[in-house]
């Protein structure tokens, strides 16, 4: 069974059609072997629109991957929007992405990305650049199916 993934790209320029969404395409390509993209949306860097997009995608997706809006710019509000809709944070995911990213790009530690759960859906903030998206997903990809299964209530033992 393939998992269901929603992609939400957060970009002022992308939402106006002024920039091609290369990061969303990287996500789609990287998850295609084990997941089906059931929703894909580009929204501006507006907290309420990001929250609404996450809430709309939650019932139809096992995993929501946002990209963009995780930095230090005043318009980077994706983590704040995500925190307002998640019920439980999963800090190890964002910590791993920052730590491994730092080994390649020192500014990766400036990411404010968060990961968490709403209902039976895992929500993860990814950076905005295609390179950073690829590097971040490479770090966490192997753990995602297990995480999704656990969120859905898989009773099997974790320490095998």
mmCIF file with all atom_site columns, N, CA, C and O in Angstrom, residues 65-106:
data_model
loop_
_atom_site.group_PDB
_atom_site.id
_atom_site.type_symbol
_atom_site.label_atom_id
_atom_site.label_alt_id
_atom_site.label_comp_id
_atom_site.label_asym_id
_atom_site.label_entity_id
_atom_site.label_seq_id
_atom_site.pdbx_PDB_ins_code
_atom_site.Cartn_x
_atom_site.Cartn_y
_atom_site.Cartn_z
_atom_site.occupancy
_atom_site.B_iso_or_equiv
_atom_site.pdbx_formal_charge
_atom_site.auth_seq_id
_atom_site.auth_comp_id
_atom_site.auth_asym_id
_atom_site.auth_atom_id
_atom_site.pdbx_PDB_model_num
ATOM 1   N N  . UNK A 1 65  ? 4.090  17.396 3.668  1.00 0.00 ? 65  UNK A N  1
ATOM 2   C CA . UNK A 1 65  ? 5.425  17.983 3.585  1.00 0.00 ? 65  UNK A CA 1
ATOM 3   C C  . UNK A 1 65  ? 5.290  19.408 3.087  1.00 0.00 ? 65  UNK A C  1
ATOM 4   O O  . UNK A 1 65  ? 4.875  19.644 1.954  1.00 0.00 ? 65  UNK A O  1
ATOM 5   N N  . UNK A 1 66  ? 5.598  20.362 3.962  1.00 0.00 ? 66  UNK A N  1
ATOM 6   C CA . UNK A 1 66  ? 5.634  21.757 3.534  1.00 0.00 ? 66  UNK A CA 1
ATOM 7   C C  . UNK A 1 66  ? 7.059  22.060 3.122  1.00 0.00 ? 66  UNK A C  1
ATOM 8   O O  . UNK A 1 66  ? 8.004  21.397 3.563  1.00 0.00 ? 66  UNK A O  1
ATOM 9   N N  . UNK A 1 67  ? 7.226  23.051 2.266  1.00 0.00 ? 67  UNK A N  1
ATOM 10  C CA . UNK A 1 67  ? 8.574  23.515 1.951  1.00 0.00 ? 67  UNK A CA 1
ATOM 11  C C  . UNK A 1 67  ? 8.531  25.018 1.795  1.00 0.00 ? 67  UNK A C  1
ATOM 12  O O  . UNK A 1 67  ? 7.607  25.571 1.225  1.00 0.00 ? 67  UNK A O  1
ATOM 13  N N  . UNK A 1 68  ? 9.534  25.657 2.401  1.00 0.00 ? 68  UNK A N  1
ATOM 14  C CA . UNK A 1 68  ? 9.627  27.110 2.361  1.00 0.00 ? 68  UNK A CA 1
ATOM 15  C C  . UNK A 1 68  ? 9.124  27.750 3.646  1.00 0.00 ? 68  UNK A C  1
ATOM 16  O O  . UNK A 1 68  ? 8.357  27.160 4.400  1.00 0.00 ? 68  UNK A O  1
ATOM 17  N N  . UNK A 1 69  ? 9.609  28.948 3.892  1.00 0.00 ? 69  UNK A N  1
ATOM 18  C CA . UNK A 1 69  ? 9.146  29.735 5.026  1.00 0.00 ? 69  UNK A CA 1
ATOM 19  C C  . UNK A 1 69  ? 9.664  29.306 6.377  1.00 0.00 ? 69  UNK A C  1
ATOM 20  O O  . UNK A 1 69  ? 9.055  29.596 7.404  1.00 0.00 ? 69  UNK A O  1
ATOM 21  N N  . UNK A 1 70  ? 10.816 28.633 6.413  1.00 0.00 ? 70  UNK A N  1
ATOM 22  C CA . UNK A 1 70  ? 11.337 28.128 7.688  1.00 0.00 ? 70  UNK A CA 1
ATOM 23  C C  . UNK A 1 70  ? 12.533 28.919 8.214  1.00 0.00 ? 70  UNK A C  1
ATOM 24  O O  . UNK A 1 70  ? 13.086 28.574 9.248  1.00 0.00 ? 70  UNK A O  1
ATOM 25  N N  . UNK A 1 71  ? 12.916 29.956 7.502  1.00 0.00 ? 71  UNK A N  1
ATOM 26  C CA . UNK A 1 71  ? 14.119 30.707 7.882  1.00 0.00 ? 71  UNK A CA 1
ATOM 27  C C  . UNK A 1 71  ? 13.858 31.848 8.851  1.00 0.00 ? 71  UNK A C  1
ATOM 28  O O  . UNK A 1 71  ? 12.906 31.831 9.627  1.00 0.00 ? 71  UNK A O  1
ATOM 29  N N  . UNK A 1 72  ? 14.689 32.870 8.767  1.00 0.00 ? 72  UNK A N  1
ATOM 30  C CA . UNK A 1 72  ? 14.667 33.978 9.717  1.00 0.00 ? 72  UNK A CA 1
ATOM 31  C C  . UNK A 1 72  ? 14.031 35.254 9.171  1.00 0.00 ? 72  UNK A C  1
ATOM 32  O O  . UNK A 1 72  ? 13.878 36.219 9.902  1.00 0.00 ? 72  UNK A O  1
ATOM 33  N N  . UNK A 1 73  ? 13.659 35.251 7.915  1.00 0.00 ? 73  UNK A N  1
ATOM 34  C CA . UNK A 1 73  ? 13.029 36.424 7.317  1.00 0.00 ? 73  UNK A CA 1
ATOM 35  C C  . UNK A 1 73  ? 11.702 36.707 8.018  1.00 0.00 ? 73  UNK A C  1
ATOM 36  O O  . UNK A 1 73  ? 11.009 35.770 8.444  1.00 0.00 ? 73  UNK A O  1
ATOM 37  N N  . UNK A 1 74  ? 11.326 37.967 8.167  1.00 0.00 ? 74  UNK A N  1
ATOM 38  C CA . UNK A 1 74  ? 10.058 38.294 8.836  1.00 0.00 ? 74  UNK A CA 1
ATOM 39  C C  . UNK A 1 74  ? 8.836  37.596 8.227  1.00 0.00 ? 74  UNK A C  1
ATOM 40  O O  . UNK A 1 74  ? 7.868  37.314 8.923  1.00 0.00 ? 74  UNK A O  1
ATOM 41  N N  . UNK A 1 75  ? 8.859  37.270 6.931  1.00 0.00 ? 75  UNK A N  1
ATOM 42  C CA . UNK A 1 75  ? 7.719  36.605 6.295  1.00 0.00 ? 75  UNK A CA 1
ATOM 43  C C  . UNK A 1 75  ? 7.776  35.085 6.438  1.00 0.00 ? 75  UNK A C  1
ATOM 44  O O  . UNK A 1 75  ? 6.844  34.399 6.026  1.00 0.00 ? 75  UNK A O  1
ATOM 45  N N  . UNK A 1 76  ? 8.820  34.537 7.022  1.00 0.00 ? 76  UNK A N  1
ATOM 46  C CA . UNK A 1 76  ? 8.938  33.086 7.220  1.00 0.00 ? 76  UNK A CA 1
ATOM 47  C C  . UNK A 1 76  ? 8.105  32.665 8.427  1.00 0.00 ? 76  UNK A C  1
ATOM 48  O O  . UNK A 1 76  ? 8.557  32.760 9.567  1.00 0.00 ? 76  UNK A O  1
ATOM 49  N N  . UNK A 1 77  ? 6.880  32.206 8.170  1.00 0.00 ? 77  UNK A N  1
ATOM 50  C CA . UNK A 1 77  ? 5.941  31.892 9.251  1.00 0.00 ? 77  UNK A CA 1
ATOM 51  C C  . UNK A 1 77  ? 5.459  30.438 9.237  1.00 0.00 ? 77  UNK A C  1
ATOM 52  O O  . UNK A 1 77  ? 4.571  30.067 10.003 1.00 0.00 ? 77  UNK A O  1
ATOM 53  N N  . UNK A 1 78  ? 6.039  29.610 8.384  1.00 0.00 ? 78  UNK A N  1
ATOM 54  C CA . UNK A 1 78  ? 5.577  28.223 8.287  1.00 0.00 ? 78  UNK A CA 1
ATOM 55  C C  . UNK A 1 78  ? 5.672  27.478 9.619  1.00 0.00 ? 78  UNK A C  1
ATOM 56  O O  . UNK A 1 78  ? 4.702  26.803 10.005 1.00 0.00 ? 78  UNK A O  1
ATOM 57  N N  . UNK A 1 79  ? 6.776  27.564 10.364 1.00 0.00 ? 79  UNK A N  1
ATOM 58  C CA . UNK A 1 79  ? 6.822  26.844 11.642 1.00 0.00 ? 79  UNK A CA 1
ATOM 59  C C  . UNK A 1 79  ? 5.753  27.316 12.635 1.00 0.00 ? 79  UNK A C  1
ATOM 60  O O  . UNK A 1 79  ? 5.143  26.493 13.331 1.00 0.00 ? 79  UNK A O  1
ATOM 61  N N  . UNK A 1 80  ? 5.522  28.607 12.691 1.00 0.00 ? 80  UNK A N  1
ATOM 62  C CA . UNK A 1 80  ? 4.500  29.136 13.606 1.00 0.00 ? 80  UNK A CA 1
ATOM 63  C C  . UNK A 1 80  ? 3.120  28.616 13.221 1.00 0.00 ? 80  UNK A C  1
ATOM 64  O O  . UNK A 1 80  ? 2.327  28.212 14.079 1.00 0.00 ? 80  UNK A O  1
ATOM 65  N N  . UNK A 1 81  ? 2.828  28.611 11.930 1.00 0.00 ? 81  UNK A N  1
ATOM 66  C CA . UNK A 1 81  ? 1.538  28.093 11.455 1.00 0.00 ? 81  UNK A CA 1
ATOM 67  C C  . UNK A 1 81  ? 1.402  26.611 11.779 1.00 0.00 ? 81  UNK A C  1
ATOM 68  O O  . UNK A 1 81  ? 0.343  26.150 12.228 1.00 0.00 ? 81  UNK A O  1
ATOM 69  N N  . UNK A 1 82  ? 2.463  25.875 11.592 1.00 0.00 ? 82  UNK A N  1
ATOM 70  C CA . UNK A 1 82  ? 2.441  24.435 11.852 1.00 0.00 ? 82  UNK A CA 1
ATOM 71  C C  . UNK A 1 82  ? 2.232  24.153 13.335 1.00 0.00 ? 82  UNK A C  1
ATOM 72  O O  . UNK A 1 82  ? 1.417  23.296 13.702 1.00 0.00 ? 82  UNK A O  1
ATOM 73  N N  . UNK A 1 83  ? 2.934  24.879 14.175 1.00 0.00 ? 83  UNK A N  1
ATOM 74  C CA . UNK A 1 83  ? 2.776  24.678 15.628 1.00 0.00 ? 83  UNK A CA 1
ATOM 75  C C  . UNK A 1 83  ? 1.342  24.916 16.083 1.00 0.00 ? 83  UNK A C  1
ATOM 76  O O  . UNK A 1 83  ? 0.889  24.296 17.038 1.00 0.00 ? 83  UNK A O  1
ATOM 77  N N  . UNK A 1 84  ? 0.647  25.817 15.421 1.00 0.00 ? 84  UNK A N  1
ATOM 78  C CA . UNK A 1 84  ? -0.731 26.113 15.813 1.00 0.00 ? 84  UNK A CA 1
ATOM 79  C C  . UNK A 1 84  ? -1.718 25.011 15.440 1.00 0.00 ? 84  UNK A C  1
ATOM 80  O O  . UNK A 1 84  ? -2.822 24.979 15.967 1.00 0.00 ? 84  UNK A O  1
ATOM 81  N N  . UNK A 1 85  ? -1.335 24.107 14.537 1.00 0.00 ? 85  UNK A N  1
ATOM 82  C CA . UNK A 1 85  ? -2.269 23.049 14.133 1.00 0.00 ? 85  UNK A CA 1
ATOM 83  C C  . UNK A 1 85  ? -1.863 21.646 14.596 1.00 0.00 ? 85  UNK A C  1
ATOM 84  O O  . UNK A 1 85  ? -2.702 20.751 14.616 1.00 0.00 ? 85  UNK A O  1
ATOM 85  N N  . UNK A 1 86  ? -0.597 21.451 14.964 1.00 0.00 ? 86  UNK A N  1
ATOM 86  C CA . UNK A 1 86  ? -0.209 20.106 15.411 1.00 0.00 ? 86  UNK A CA 1
ATOM 87  C C  . UNK A 1 86  ? -0.674 19.866 16.843 1.00 0.00 ? 86  UNK A C  1
ATOM 88  O O  . UNK A 1 86  ? -0.846 20.797 17.622 1.00 0.00 ? 86  UNK A O  1
ATOM 89  N N  . UNK A 1 87  ? -0.871 18.601 17.158 1.00 0.00 ? 87  UNK A N  1
ATOM 90  C CA . UNK A 1 87  ? -1.286 18.199 18.502 1.00 0.00 ? 87  UNK A CA 1
ATOM 91  C C  . UNK A 1 87  ? -0.111 17.661 19.310 1.00 0.00 ? 87  UNK A C  1
ATOM 92  O O  . UNK A 1 87  ? -0.141 17.670 20.534 1.00 0.00 ? 87  UNK A O  1
ATOM 93  N N  . UNK A 1 88  ? 0.889  17.174 18.611 1.00 0.00 ? 88  UNK A N  1
ATOM 94  C CA . UNK A 1 88  ? 2.057  16.573 19.270 1.00 0.00 ? 88  UNK A CA 1
ATOM 95  C C  . UNK A 1 88  ? 3.273  16.853 18.402 1.00 0.00 ? 88  UNK A C  1
ATOM 96  O O  . UNK A 1 88  ? 3.258  16.588 17.205 1.00 0.00 ? 88  UNK A O  1
ATOM 97  N N  . UNK A 1 89  ? 4.328  17.408 18.991 1.00 0.00 ? 89  UNK A N  1
ATOM 98  C CA . UNK A 1 89  ? 5.546  17.677 18.232 1.00 0.00 ? 89  UNK A CA 1
ATOM 99  C C  . UNK A 1 89  ? 6.432  16.436 18.181 1.00 0.00 ? 89  UNK A C  1
ATOM 100 O O  . UNK A 1 89  ? 6.443  15.626 19.108 1.00 0.00 ? 89  UNK A O  1
ATOM 101 N N  . UNK A 1 90  ? 7.170  16.292 17.074 1.00 0.00 ? 90  UNK A N  1
ATOM 102 C CA . UNK A 1 90  ? 8.141  15.210 16.901 1.00 0.00 ? 90  UNK A CA 1
ATOM 103 C C  . UNK A 1 90  ? 9.487  15.890 16.626 1.00 0.00 ? 90  UNK A C  1
ATOM 104 O O  . UNK A 1 90  ? 9.922  15.990 15.478 1.00 0.00 ? 90  UNK A O  1
ATOM 105 N N  . UNK A 1 91  ? 10.157 16.380 17.677 1.00 0.00 ? 91  UNK A N  1
ATOM 106 C CA . UNK A 1 91  ? 11.335 17.228 17.488 1.00 0.00 ? 91  UNK A CA 1
ATOM 107 C C  . UNK A 1 91  ? 12.528 16.539 16.835 1.00 0.00 ? 91  UNK A C  1
ATOM 108 O O  . UNK A 1 91  ? 13.330 17.207 16.170 1.00 0.00 ? 91  UNK A O  1
ATOM 109 N N  . UNK A 1 92  ? 12.658 15.237 16.985 1.00 0.00 ? 92  UNK A N  1
ATOM 110 C CA . UNK A 1 92  ? 13.819 14.549 16.426 1.00 0.00 ? 92  UNK A CA 1
ATOM 111 C C  . UNK A 1 92  ? 13.939 14.668 14.920 1.00 0.00 ? 92  UNK A C  1
ATOM 112 O O  . UNK A 1 92  ? 15.046 14.675 14.380 1.00 0.00 ? 92  UNK A O  1
ATOM 113 N N  . UNK A 1 93  ? 12.818 14.788 14.232 1.00 0.00 ? 93  UNK A N  1
ATOM 114 C CA . UNK A 1 93  ? 12.856 14.895 12.772 1.00 0.00 ? 93  UNK A CA 1
ATOM 115 C C  . UNK A 1 93  ? 13.547 16.196 12.362 1.00 0.00 ? 93  UNK A C  1
ATOM 116 O O  . UNK A 1 93  ? 14.491 16.179 11.568 1.00 0.00 ? 93  UNK A O  1
ATOM 117 N N  . UNK A 1 94  ? 13.103 17.308 12.903 1.00 0.00 ? 94  UNK A N  1
ATOM 118 C CA . UNK A 1 94  ? 13.703 18.597 12.546 1.00 0.00 ? 94  UNK A CA 1
ATOM 119 C C  . UNK A 1 94  ? 15.144 18.690 13.053 1.00 0.00 ? 94  UNK A C  1
ATOM 120 O O  . UNK A 1 94  ? 16.015 19.249 12.374 1.00 0.00 ? 94  UNK A O  1
ATOM 121 N N  . UNK A 1 95  ? 15.391 18.127 14.238 1.00 0.00 ? 95  UNK A N  1
ATOM 122 C CA . UNK A 1 95  ? 16.752 18.141 14.775 1.00 0.00 ? 95  UNK A CA 1
ATOM 123 C C  . UNK A 1 95  ? 17.705 17.395 13.857 1.00 0.00 ? 95  UNK A C  1
ATOM 124 O O  . UNK A 1 95  ? 18.818 17.854 13.584 1.00 0.00 ? 95  UNK A O  1
ATOM 125 N N  . UNK A 1 96  ? 17.288 16.235 13.362 1.00 0.00 ? 96  UNK A N  1
ATOM 126 C CA . UNK A 1 96  ? 18.135 15.437 12.472 1.00 0.00 ? 96  UNK A CA 1
ATOM 127 C C  . UNK A 1 96  ? 18.408 16.185 11.163 1.00 0.00 ? 96  UNK A C  1
ATOM 128 O O  . UNK A 1 96  ? 19.545 16.190 10.678 1.00 0.00 ? 96  UNK A O  1
ATOM 129 N N  . UNK A 1 97  ? 17.366 16.821 10.621 1.00 0.00 ? 97  UNK A N  1
ATOM 130 C CA . UNK A 1 97  ? 17.570 17.571 9.370  1.00 0.00 ? 97  UNK A CA 1
ATOM 131 C C  . UNK A 1 97  ? 18.549 18.721 9.576  1.00 0.00 ? 97  UNK A C  1
ATOM 132 O O  . UNK A 1 97  ? 19.427 18.943 8.741  1.00 0.00 ? 97  UNK A O  1
ATOM 133 N N  . UNK A 1 98  ? 18.414 19.438 10.691 1.00 0.00 ? 98  UNK A N  1
ATOM 134 C CA . UNK A 1 98  ? 19.336 20.552 10.955 1.00 0.00 ? 98  UNK A CA 1
ATOM 135 C C  . UNK A 1 98  ? 20.767 20.050 11.163 1.00 0.00 ? 98  UNK A C  1
ATOM 136 O O  . UNK A 1 98  ? 21.723 20.608 10.628 1.00 0.00 ? 98  UNK A O  1
ATOM 137 N N  . UNK A 1 99  ? 20.907 19.002 11.970 1.00 0.00 ? 99  UNK A N  1
ATOM 138 C CA . UNK A 1 99  ? 22.240 18.496 12.298 1.00 0.00 ? 99  UNK A CA 1
ATOM 139 C C  . UNK A 1 99  ? 22.965 17.980 11.060 1.00 0.00 ? 99  UNK A C  1
ATOM 140 O O  . UNK A 1 99  ? 24.122 18.338 10.810 1.00 0.00 ? 99  UNK A O  1
ATOM 141 N N  . UNK A 1 100 ? 22.287 17.158 10.280 1.00 0.00 ? 100 UNK A N  1
ATOM 142 C CA . UNK A 1 100 ? 22.928 16.622 9.074  1.00 0.00 ? 100 UNK A CA 1
ATOM 143 C C  . UNK A 1 100 ? 23.135 17.729 8.041  1.00 0.00 ? 100 UNK A C  1
ATOM 144 O O  . UNK A 1 100 ? 24.146 17.738 7.341  1.00 0.00 ? 100 UNK A O  1
ATOM 145 N N  . UNK A 1 101 ? 22.189 18.665 7.951  1.00 0.00 ? 101 UNK A N  1
ATOM 146 C CA . UNK A 1 101 ? 22.337 19.781 7.024  1.00 0.00 ? 101 UNK A CA 1
ATOM 147 C C  . UNK A 1 101 ? 23.528 20.651 7.366  1.00 0.00 ? 101 UNK A C  1
ATOM 148 O O  . UNK A 1 101 ? 24.251 21.139 6.489  1.00 0.00 ? 101 UNK A O  1
ATOM 149 N N  . UNK A 1 102 ? 23.759 20.837 8.664  1.00 0.00 ? 102 UNK A N  1
ATOM 150 C CA . UNK A 1 102 ? 24.880 21.645 9.142  1.00 0.00 ? 102 UNK A CA 1
ATOM 151 C C  . UNK A 1 102 ? 26.220 21.087 8.665  1.00 0.00 ? 102 UNK A C  1
ATOM 152 O O  . UNK A 1 102 ? 27.158 21.835 8.389  1.00 0.00 ? 102 UNK A O  1
ATOM 153 N N  . UNK A 1 103 ? 26.299 19.782 8.525  1.00 0.00 ? 103 UNK A N  1
ATOM 154 C CA . UNK A 1 103 ? 27.550 19.153 8.074  1.00 0.00 ? 103 UNK A CA 1
ATOM 155 C C  . UNK A 1 103 ? 27.901 19.554 6.642  1.00 0.00 ? 103 UNK A C  1
ATOM 156 O O  . UNK A 1 103 ? 29.059 19.503 6.256  1.00 0.00 ? 103 UNK A O  1
ATOM 157 N N  . UNK A 1 104 ? 26.884 19.955 5.870  1.00 0.00 ? 104 UNK A N  1
ATOM 158 C CA . UNK A 1 104 ? 27.107 20.351 4.471  1.00 0.00 ? 104 UNK A CA 1
ATOM 159 C C  . UNK A 1 104 ? 27.022 21.861 4.280  1.00 0.00 ? 104 UNK A C  1
ATOM 160 O O  . UNK A 1 104 ? 27.710 22.425 3.440  1.00 0.00 ? 104 UNK A O  1
ATOM 161 N N  . UNK A 1 105 ? 26.119 22.497 5.023  1.00 0.00 ? 105 UNK A N  1
ATOM 162 C CA . UNK A 1 105 ? 25.860 23.927 4.884  1.00 0.00 ? 105 UNK A CA 1
ATOM 163 C C  . UNK A 1 105 ? 25.694 24.508 6.283  1.00 0.00 ? 105 UNK A C  1
ATOM 164 O O  . UNK A 1 105 ? 24.713 24.209 6.965  1.00 0.00 ? 105 UNK A O  1
ATOM 165 N N  . UNK A 1 106 ? 26.629 25.315 6.704  1.00 0.00 ? 106 UNK A N  1
ATOM 166 C CA . UNK A 1 106 ? 26.640 25.818 8.083  1.00 0.00 ? 106 UNK A CA 1
ATOM 167 C C  . UNK A 1 106 ? 25.364 26.585 8.445  1.00 0.00 ? 106 UNK A C  1
ATOM 168 O O  . UNK A 1 106 ? 24.954 26.594 9.603  1.00 0.00 ? 106 UNK A O  1
#
